[in-house]
Coordinates of C-alpha atoms and ligand atoms in Angstrom, one line a residue:
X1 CA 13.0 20.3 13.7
X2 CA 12.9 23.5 15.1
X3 CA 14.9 26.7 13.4
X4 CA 13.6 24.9 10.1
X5 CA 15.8 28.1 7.9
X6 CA 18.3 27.2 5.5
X7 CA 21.6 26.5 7.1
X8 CA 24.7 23.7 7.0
X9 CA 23.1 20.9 7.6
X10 CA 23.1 17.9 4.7
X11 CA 19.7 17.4 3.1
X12 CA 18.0 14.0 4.0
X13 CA 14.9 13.1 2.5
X14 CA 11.6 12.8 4.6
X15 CA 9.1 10.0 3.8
X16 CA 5.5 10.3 4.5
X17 CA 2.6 8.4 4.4
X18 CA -0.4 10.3 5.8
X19 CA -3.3 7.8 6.6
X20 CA -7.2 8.9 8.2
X21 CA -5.4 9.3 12.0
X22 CA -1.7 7.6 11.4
X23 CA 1.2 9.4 9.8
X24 CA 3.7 7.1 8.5
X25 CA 7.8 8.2 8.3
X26 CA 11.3 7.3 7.3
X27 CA 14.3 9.7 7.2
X28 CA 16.7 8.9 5.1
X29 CA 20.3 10.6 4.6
X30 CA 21.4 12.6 1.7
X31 CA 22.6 9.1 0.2
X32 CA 21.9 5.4 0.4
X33 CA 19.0 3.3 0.2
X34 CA 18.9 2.3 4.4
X35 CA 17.1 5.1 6.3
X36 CA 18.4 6.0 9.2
X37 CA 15.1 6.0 11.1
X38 CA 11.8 5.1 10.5
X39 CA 8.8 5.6 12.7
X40 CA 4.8 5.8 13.2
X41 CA 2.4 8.5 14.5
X42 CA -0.9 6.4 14.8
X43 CA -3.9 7.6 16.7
X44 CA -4.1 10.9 15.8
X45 CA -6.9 12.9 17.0
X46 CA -6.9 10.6 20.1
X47 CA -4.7 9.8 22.3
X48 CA -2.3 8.9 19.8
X49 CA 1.3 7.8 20.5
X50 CA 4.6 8.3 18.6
X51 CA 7.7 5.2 17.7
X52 CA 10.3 6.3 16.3
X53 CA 13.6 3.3 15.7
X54 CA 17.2 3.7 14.2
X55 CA 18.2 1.4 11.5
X56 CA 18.9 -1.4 13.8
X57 CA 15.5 -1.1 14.8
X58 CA 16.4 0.1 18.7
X59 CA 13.9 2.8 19.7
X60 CA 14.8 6.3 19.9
X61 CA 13.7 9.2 22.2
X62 CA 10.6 10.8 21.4
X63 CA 9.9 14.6 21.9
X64 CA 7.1 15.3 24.1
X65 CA 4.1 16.9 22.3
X66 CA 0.5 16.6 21.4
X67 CA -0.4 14.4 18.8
X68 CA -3.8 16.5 18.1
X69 CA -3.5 16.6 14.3
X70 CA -1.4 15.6 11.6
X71 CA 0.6 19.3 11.5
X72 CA 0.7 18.7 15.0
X73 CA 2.0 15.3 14.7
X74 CA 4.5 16.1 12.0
X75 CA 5.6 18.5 14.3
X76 CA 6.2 16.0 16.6
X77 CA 8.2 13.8 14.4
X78 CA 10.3 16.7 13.1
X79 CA 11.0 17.6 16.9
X80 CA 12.1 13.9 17.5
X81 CA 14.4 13.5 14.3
X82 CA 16.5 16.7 15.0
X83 CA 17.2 15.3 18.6
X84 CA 18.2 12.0 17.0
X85 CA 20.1 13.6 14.0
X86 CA 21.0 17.4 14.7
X87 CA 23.1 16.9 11.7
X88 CA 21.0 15.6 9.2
X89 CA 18.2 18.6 7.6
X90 CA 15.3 17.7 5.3
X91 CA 16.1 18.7 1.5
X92 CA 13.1 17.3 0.4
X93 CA 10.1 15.7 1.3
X94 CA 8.7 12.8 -0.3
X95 CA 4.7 12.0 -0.3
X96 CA 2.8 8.4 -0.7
X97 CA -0.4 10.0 -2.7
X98 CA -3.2 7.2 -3.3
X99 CA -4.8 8.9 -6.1
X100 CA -2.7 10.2 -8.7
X101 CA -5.6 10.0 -11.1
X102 CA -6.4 8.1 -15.1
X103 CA -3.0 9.4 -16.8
X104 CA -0.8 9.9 -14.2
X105 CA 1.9 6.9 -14.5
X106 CA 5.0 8.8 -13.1
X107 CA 5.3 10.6 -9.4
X108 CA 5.4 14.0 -9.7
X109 CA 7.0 17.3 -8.3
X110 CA 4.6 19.4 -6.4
X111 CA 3.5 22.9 -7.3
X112 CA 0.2 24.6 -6.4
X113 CA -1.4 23.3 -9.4
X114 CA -0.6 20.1 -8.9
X115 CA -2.0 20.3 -5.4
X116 CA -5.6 21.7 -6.5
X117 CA -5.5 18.8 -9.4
X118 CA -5.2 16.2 -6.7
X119 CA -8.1 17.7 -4.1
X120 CA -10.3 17.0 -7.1
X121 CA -9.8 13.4 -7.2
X122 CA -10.6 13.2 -3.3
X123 CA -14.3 11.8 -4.6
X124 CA -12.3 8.4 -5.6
X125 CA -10.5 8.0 -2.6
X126 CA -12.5 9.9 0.3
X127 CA -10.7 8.3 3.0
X128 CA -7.2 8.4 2.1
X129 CA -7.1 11.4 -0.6
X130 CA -8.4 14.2 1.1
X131 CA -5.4 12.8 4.4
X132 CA -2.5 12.4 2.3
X133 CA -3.0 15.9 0.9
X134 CA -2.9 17.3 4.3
X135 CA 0.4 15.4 4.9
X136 CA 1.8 17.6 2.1
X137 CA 0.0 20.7 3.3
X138 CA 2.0 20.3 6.8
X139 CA 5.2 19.7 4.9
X140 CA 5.0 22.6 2.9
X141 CA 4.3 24.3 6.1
X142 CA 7.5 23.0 7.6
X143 CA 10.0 23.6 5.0
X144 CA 8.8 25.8 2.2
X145 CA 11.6 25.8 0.4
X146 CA 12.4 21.9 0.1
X147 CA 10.9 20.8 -2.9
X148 CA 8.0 18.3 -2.2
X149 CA 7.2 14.9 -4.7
X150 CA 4.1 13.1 -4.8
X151 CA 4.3 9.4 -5.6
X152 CA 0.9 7.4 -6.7
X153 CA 0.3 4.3 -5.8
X154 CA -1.9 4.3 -9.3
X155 CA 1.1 5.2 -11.7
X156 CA 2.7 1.3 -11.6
X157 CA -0.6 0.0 -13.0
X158 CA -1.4 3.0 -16.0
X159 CA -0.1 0.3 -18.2
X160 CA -3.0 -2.1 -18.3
X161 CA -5.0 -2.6 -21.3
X162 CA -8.5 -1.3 -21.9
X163 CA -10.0 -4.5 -20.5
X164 CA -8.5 -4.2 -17.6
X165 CA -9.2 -0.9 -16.8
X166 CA -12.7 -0.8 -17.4
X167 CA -16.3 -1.9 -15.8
X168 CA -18.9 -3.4 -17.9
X169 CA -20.6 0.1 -17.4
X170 CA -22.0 2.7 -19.7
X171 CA -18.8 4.5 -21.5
X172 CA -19.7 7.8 -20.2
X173 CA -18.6 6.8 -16.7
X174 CA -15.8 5.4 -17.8
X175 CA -15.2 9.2 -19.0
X176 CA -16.5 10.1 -15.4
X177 CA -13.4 8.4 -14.0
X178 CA -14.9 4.9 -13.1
X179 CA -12.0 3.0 -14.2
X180 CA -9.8 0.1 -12.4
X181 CA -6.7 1.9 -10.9
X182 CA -5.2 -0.6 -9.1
X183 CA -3.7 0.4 -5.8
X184 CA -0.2 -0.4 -3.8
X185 CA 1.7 0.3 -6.9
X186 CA 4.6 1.5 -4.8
X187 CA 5.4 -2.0 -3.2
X188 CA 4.8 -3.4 -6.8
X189 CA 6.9 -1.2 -8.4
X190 CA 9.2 -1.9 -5.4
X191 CA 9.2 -5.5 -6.0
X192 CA 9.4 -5.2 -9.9
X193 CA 13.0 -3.4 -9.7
X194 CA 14.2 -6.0 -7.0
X195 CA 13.3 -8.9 -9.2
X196 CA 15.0 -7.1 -12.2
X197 CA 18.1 -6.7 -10.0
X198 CA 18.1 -10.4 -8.8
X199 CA 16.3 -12.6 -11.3
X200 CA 16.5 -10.7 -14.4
X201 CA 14.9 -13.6 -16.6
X202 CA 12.5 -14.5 -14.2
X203 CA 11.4 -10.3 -14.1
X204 CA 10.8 -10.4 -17.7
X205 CA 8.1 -13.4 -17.5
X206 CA 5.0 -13.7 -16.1
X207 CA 4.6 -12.5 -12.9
X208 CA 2.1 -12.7 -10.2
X209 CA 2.8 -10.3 -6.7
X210 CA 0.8 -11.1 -3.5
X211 CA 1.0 -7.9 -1.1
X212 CA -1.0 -9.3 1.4
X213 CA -1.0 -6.7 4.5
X214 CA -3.8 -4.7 6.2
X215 CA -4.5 -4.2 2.7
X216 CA -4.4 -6.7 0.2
X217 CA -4.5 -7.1 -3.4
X218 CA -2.6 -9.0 -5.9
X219 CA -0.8 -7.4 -9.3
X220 CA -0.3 -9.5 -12.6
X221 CA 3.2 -8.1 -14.0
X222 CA 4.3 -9.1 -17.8
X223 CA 8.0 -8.0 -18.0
X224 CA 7.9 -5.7 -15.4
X225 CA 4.7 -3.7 -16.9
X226 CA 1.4 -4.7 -14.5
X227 CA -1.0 -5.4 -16.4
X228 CA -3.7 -6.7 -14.1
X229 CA -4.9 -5.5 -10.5
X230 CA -7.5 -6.8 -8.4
X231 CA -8.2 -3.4 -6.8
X232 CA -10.0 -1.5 -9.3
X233 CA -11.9 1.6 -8.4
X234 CA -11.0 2.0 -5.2
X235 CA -8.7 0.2 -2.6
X236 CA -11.8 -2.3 -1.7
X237 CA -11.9 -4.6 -4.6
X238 CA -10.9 -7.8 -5.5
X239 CA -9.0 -9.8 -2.2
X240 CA -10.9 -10.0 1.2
X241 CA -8.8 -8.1 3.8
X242 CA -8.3 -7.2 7.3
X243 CA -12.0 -4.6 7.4
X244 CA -12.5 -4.7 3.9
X245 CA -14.4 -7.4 1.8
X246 CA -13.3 -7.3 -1.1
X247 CA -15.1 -8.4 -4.0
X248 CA -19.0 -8.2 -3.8
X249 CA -21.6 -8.6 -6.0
X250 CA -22.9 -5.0 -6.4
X251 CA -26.5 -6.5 -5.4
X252 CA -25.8 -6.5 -1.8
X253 CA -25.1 -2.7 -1.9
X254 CA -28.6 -2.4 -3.3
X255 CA -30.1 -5.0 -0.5
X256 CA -28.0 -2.7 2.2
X257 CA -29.9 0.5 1.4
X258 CA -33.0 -0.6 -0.6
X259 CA -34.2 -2.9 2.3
X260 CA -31.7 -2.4 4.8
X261 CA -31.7 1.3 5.2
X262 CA -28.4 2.1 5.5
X263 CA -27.2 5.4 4.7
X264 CA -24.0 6.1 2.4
X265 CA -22.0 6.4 5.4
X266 CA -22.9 2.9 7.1
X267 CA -22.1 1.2 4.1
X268 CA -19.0 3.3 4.0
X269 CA -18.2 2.1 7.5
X270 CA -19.3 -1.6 6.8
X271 CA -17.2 -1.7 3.7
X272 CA -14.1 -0.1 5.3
X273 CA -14.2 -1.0 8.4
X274 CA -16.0 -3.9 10.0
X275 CA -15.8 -6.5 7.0
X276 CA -12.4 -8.6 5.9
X277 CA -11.0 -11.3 8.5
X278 CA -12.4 -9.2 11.4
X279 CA -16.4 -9.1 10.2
X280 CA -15.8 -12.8 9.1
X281 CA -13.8 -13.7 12.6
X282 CA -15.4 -11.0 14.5
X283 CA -12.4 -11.5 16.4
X284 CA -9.9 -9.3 14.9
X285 CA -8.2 -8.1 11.6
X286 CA -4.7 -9.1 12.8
X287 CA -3.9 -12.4 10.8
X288 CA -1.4 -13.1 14.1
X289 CA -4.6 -12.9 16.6
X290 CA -6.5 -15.3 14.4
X291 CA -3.7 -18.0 13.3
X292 CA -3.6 -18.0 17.8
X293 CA -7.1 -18.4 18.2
X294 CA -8.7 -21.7 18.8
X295 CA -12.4 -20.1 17.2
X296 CA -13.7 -21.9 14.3
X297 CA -14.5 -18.2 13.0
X298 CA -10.9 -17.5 13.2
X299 CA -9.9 -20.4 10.9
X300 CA -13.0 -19.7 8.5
X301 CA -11.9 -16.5 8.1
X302 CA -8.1 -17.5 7.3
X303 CA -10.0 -20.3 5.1
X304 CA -12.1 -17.5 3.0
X305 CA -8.4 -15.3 2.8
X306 CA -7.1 -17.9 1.6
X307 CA -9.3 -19.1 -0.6
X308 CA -10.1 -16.0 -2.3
X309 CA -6.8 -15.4 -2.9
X310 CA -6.0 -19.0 -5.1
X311 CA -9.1 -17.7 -7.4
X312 CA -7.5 -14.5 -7.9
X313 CA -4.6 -15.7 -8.6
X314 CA -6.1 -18.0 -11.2
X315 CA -7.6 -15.2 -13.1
X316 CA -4.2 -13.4 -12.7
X317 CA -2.7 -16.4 -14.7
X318 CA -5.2 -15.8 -17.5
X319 CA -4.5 -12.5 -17.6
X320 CA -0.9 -13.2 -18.1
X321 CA -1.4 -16.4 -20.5
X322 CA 0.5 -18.6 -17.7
X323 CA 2.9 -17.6 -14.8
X324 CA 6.2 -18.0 -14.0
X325 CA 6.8 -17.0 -10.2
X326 CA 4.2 -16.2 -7.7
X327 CA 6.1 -13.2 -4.5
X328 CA 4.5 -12.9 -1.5
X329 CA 4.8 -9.8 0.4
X330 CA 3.3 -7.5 2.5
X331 CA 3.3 -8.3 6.7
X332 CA 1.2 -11.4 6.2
X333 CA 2.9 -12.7 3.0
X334 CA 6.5 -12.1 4.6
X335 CA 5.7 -13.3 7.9
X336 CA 2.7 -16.1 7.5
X337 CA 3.8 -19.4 6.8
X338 CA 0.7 -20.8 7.3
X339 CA -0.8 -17.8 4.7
X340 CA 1.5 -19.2 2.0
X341 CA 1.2 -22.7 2.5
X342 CA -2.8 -22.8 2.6
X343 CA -2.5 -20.4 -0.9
X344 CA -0.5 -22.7 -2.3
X345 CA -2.3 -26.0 -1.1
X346 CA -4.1 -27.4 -4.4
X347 CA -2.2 -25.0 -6.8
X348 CA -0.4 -27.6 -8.7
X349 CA -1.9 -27.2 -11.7
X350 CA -0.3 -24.1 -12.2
X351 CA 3.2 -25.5 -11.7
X352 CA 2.7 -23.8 -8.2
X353 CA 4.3 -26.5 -5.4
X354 CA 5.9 -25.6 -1.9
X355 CA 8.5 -26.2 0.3
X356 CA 7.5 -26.9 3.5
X357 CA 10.7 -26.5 5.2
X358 CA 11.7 -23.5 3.8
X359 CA 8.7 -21.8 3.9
X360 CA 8.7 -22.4 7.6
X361 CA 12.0 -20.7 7.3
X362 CA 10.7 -18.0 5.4
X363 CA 13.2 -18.5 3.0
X364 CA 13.4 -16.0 0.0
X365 CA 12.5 -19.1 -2.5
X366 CA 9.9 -21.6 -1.0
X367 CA 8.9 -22.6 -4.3
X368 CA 9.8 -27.2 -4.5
X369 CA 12.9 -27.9 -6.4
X370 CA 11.7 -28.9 -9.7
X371 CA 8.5 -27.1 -9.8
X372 CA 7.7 -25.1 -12.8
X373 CA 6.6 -22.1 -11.2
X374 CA 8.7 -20.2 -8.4
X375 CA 7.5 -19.1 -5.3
X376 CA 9.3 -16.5 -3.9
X377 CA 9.0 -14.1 -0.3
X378 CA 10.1 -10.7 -0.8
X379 CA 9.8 -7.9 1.7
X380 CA 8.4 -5.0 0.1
X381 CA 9.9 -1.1 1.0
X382 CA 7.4 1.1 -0.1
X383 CA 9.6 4.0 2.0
X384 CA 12.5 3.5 -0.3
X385 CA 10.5 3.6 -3.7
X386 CA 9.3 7.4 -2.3
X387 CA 12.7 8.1 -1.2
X388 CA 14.7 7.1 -4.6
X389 CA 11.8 9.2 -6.7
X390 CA 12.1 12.5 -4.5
X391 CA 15.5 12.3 -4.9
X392 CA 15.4 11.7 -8.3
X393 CA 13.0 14.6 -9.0
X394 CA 14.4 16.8 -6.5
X395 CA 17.7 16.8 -7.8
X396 CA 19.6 14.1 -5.9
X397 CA 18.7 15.4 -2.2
X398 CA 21.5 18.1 -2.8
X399 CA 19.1 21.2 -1.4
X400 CA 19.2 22.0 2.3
X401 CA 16.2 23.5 3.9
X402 CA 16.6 22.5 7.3
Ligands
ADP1 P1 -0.3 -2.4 6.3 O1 -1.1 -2.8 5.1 O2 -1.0 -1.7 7.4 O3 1.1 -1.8 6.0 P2 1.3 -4.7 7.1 O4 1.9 -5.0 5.7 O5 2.2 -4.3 8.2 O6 0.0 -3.8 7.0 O7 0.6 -6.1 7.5 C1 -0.1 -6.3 8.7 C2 -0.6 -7.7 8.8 O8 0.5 -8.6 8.8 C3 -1.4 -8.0 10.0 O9 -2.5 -8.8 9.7 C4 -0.4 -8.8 10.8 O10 -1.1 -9.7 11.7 C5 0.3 -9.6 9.8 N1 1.5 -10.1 10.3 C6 2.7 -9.5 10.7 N2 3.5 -10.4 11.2 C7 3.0 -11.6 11.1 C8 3.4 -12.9 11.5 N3 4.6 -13.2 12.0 N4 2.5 -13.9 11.2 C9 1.3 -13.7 10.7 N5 0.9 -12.5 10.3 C10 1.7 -11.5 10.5

């Protein structure tokens, strides 16, 4: 948005999620909870493209410019949104942070101090950390008098007990900072408040959420509070995903370099980048490529997804002493039928049956009639959980900096 001084225009808030070379958006209006557009930078650095949508999801006019690097991007982006809404400024800006460090289990407004405490946890989280803060950077750039928040996907999971956020490891890295976070607390906490709003009793019980996307990881919740994740340290552990692993027995990173040679930045790469349901397919990381392809890999790999995910789940239910309703969510647990059916397969132990016909229909409950243990699809919105928490702690939206 160009002329970004104070004037007349109403206050929106700005969503962003600033990834290694993809900068994430929503604009929504000074009230509400639907944004009025929501849109993706991706390839930055390269020859990267902007999509930008209205509400309905029709795709709006981009403004030309180079997408060179995130401030240039977010340029971009700004550029477009005035053109869509000239009447609509940014009041404040609201910031998906990965890191928000052991005691942090609220989102936060942020002040210079805040900003320096946050580079220093960039060592946890090297390749989403040191991007996210440079989202804010460019923000603060752009409109330096909107207040700015910063919302952790670590706060939602500060809850758990000790043994679930600790490693078998000497207690002075524990001090260190070598603890479980748990990650993608802002679709759980997301998730939490819808099942509060629509199935109170059933938000109060025992609760496992599937956010199976890209990224993938499952969160035990006892009335509302998580008290179990199966990413710990860093986003890589616990469910296999689309480049990632997940779990791994902490021998093969010795094998890797030991006997293998590889440097810090290999297994960085391997770990990140080339394992999950594309290393396993070596096909793709795209769950829709593989559930089309005819390759036996392809159907492994769904086969180890799956699979890993009924273990985990398990072990979520003995974390929680039972469980009440399993929620799928996430672009794979909203969209995959096939996802949720082959989870489910064999789970009837755990009071955990399906409904074939409605989970073809992606029905909000695909759970049998009569089974003990619901089974529910709920789309997650990540954008609004930023959104309500910057307006909350920027004082309902009301400044105007645009
Ligand atoms: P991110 O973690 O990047 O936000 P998403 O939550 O958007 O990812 O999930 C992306 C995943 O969802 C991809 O593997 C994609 O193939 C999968 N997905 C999206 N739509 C479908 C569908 N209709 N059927 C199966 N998988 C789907």
């Amino acid at each position: 948005m160009t002329g970004r001084t104070a004037g007349a225009k109403m206050g929106g808030i700005l969503t962003l999620n600033a990834g290694s070379s993809s900068l994430k958006f929503a604009l929504f209006g000074p009230a509400g909870e639907a944004p009025l557009a929501t849109g993706l930078a991706d390839r930055i650095g390269l020859q990267g493209s902007l999509r930008l949508k209205d509400s309905a999801g029709a795709a709006l006019p981009v403004a030309p410019g180079s997408l060179t690097s995130h401030a240039q991007a977010l340029h971009c982006v700004l550029d477009s949104l005035h053109a869509a809404f000239p009447g609509i400024g940014v009041g404040a800006v609201g910031h998906r942070v990965v890191h928000g460090g052991p005691e942090r289990a609220t989102h936060a407004l942020v002040d210079a101090a805040l900003l320096d405490d946050l580079a220093t946890l960039s060592p946890f989280a090297p390749l989403h950390q040191p991007h996210n803060l440079a989202g804010i950077r460019a923000a603060i750039e752009a409109f330096p008098e909107a207040p700015q928040v910063a919302c952790f996907d670590t706060a939602f999971h500060r809850s758990h007990p000790w043994v679930n956020d600790t490693y078998g490891l000497p207690r002075q890295l524990y001090d260190l900072g070598v603890r479980r976070y748990g990650f993608h607390g802002l679709s759980y906490d997301y998730i939490a408040g819808e099942l509060a709003r629509s199935a109170p009793a059933l938000a109060q019980g025992r609760v496992v959420i599937a956010h199976l996307g890209n990224g993938a990881s499952l969160c035990g919740l006892l009335a509302g509070r998580s008290i179990a994740s199966t990413m710990g340290f860093s986003p890589l552990d616990g469910l296999p995903m689309g480049t990632r692993p997940g779990q791994l027995d902490p021998g093969v990173m010795l094998f890797l370099m030991d006997q293998q040679g590889m440097s810090p930045q290999d297994i960085s790469d391997l770990l990140y980048k080339q394992s999950g349901l594309l290393g396993l397919s070596g096909l793709s990381n795209d769950m829709r490529t593989l559930e089309a392809s005819p390759a036996p890999e392809a159907a492994q790999a769904i086969e180890y997804f799956t699979a890993r995910i009924r273990l985990e789940i398990g072990s979520m239910a003995a974390a929680l002493g039972g469980i009440d309703a399993l929620v799928f969510s996430g672009g794979i647990g909203e969209n995959s039928a096939l996802v949720r059916a082959k989870v489910c397969a064999g789970m009837g132990w755990l009071g955990i049956e399906i409904d074939t016909l409605a989970n073809e229909a992606h029905a909000r409950v695909v759970s049998a009639a009569g089974a003990a243990t619901d089974v529910l699809v709920v789309p997650t919105n990540e954008e609004l959980v930023i959104a309500r928490a910057t307006r909350a702690l920027a004082g309902g939206g009301e400044r105007t900096a645009a």
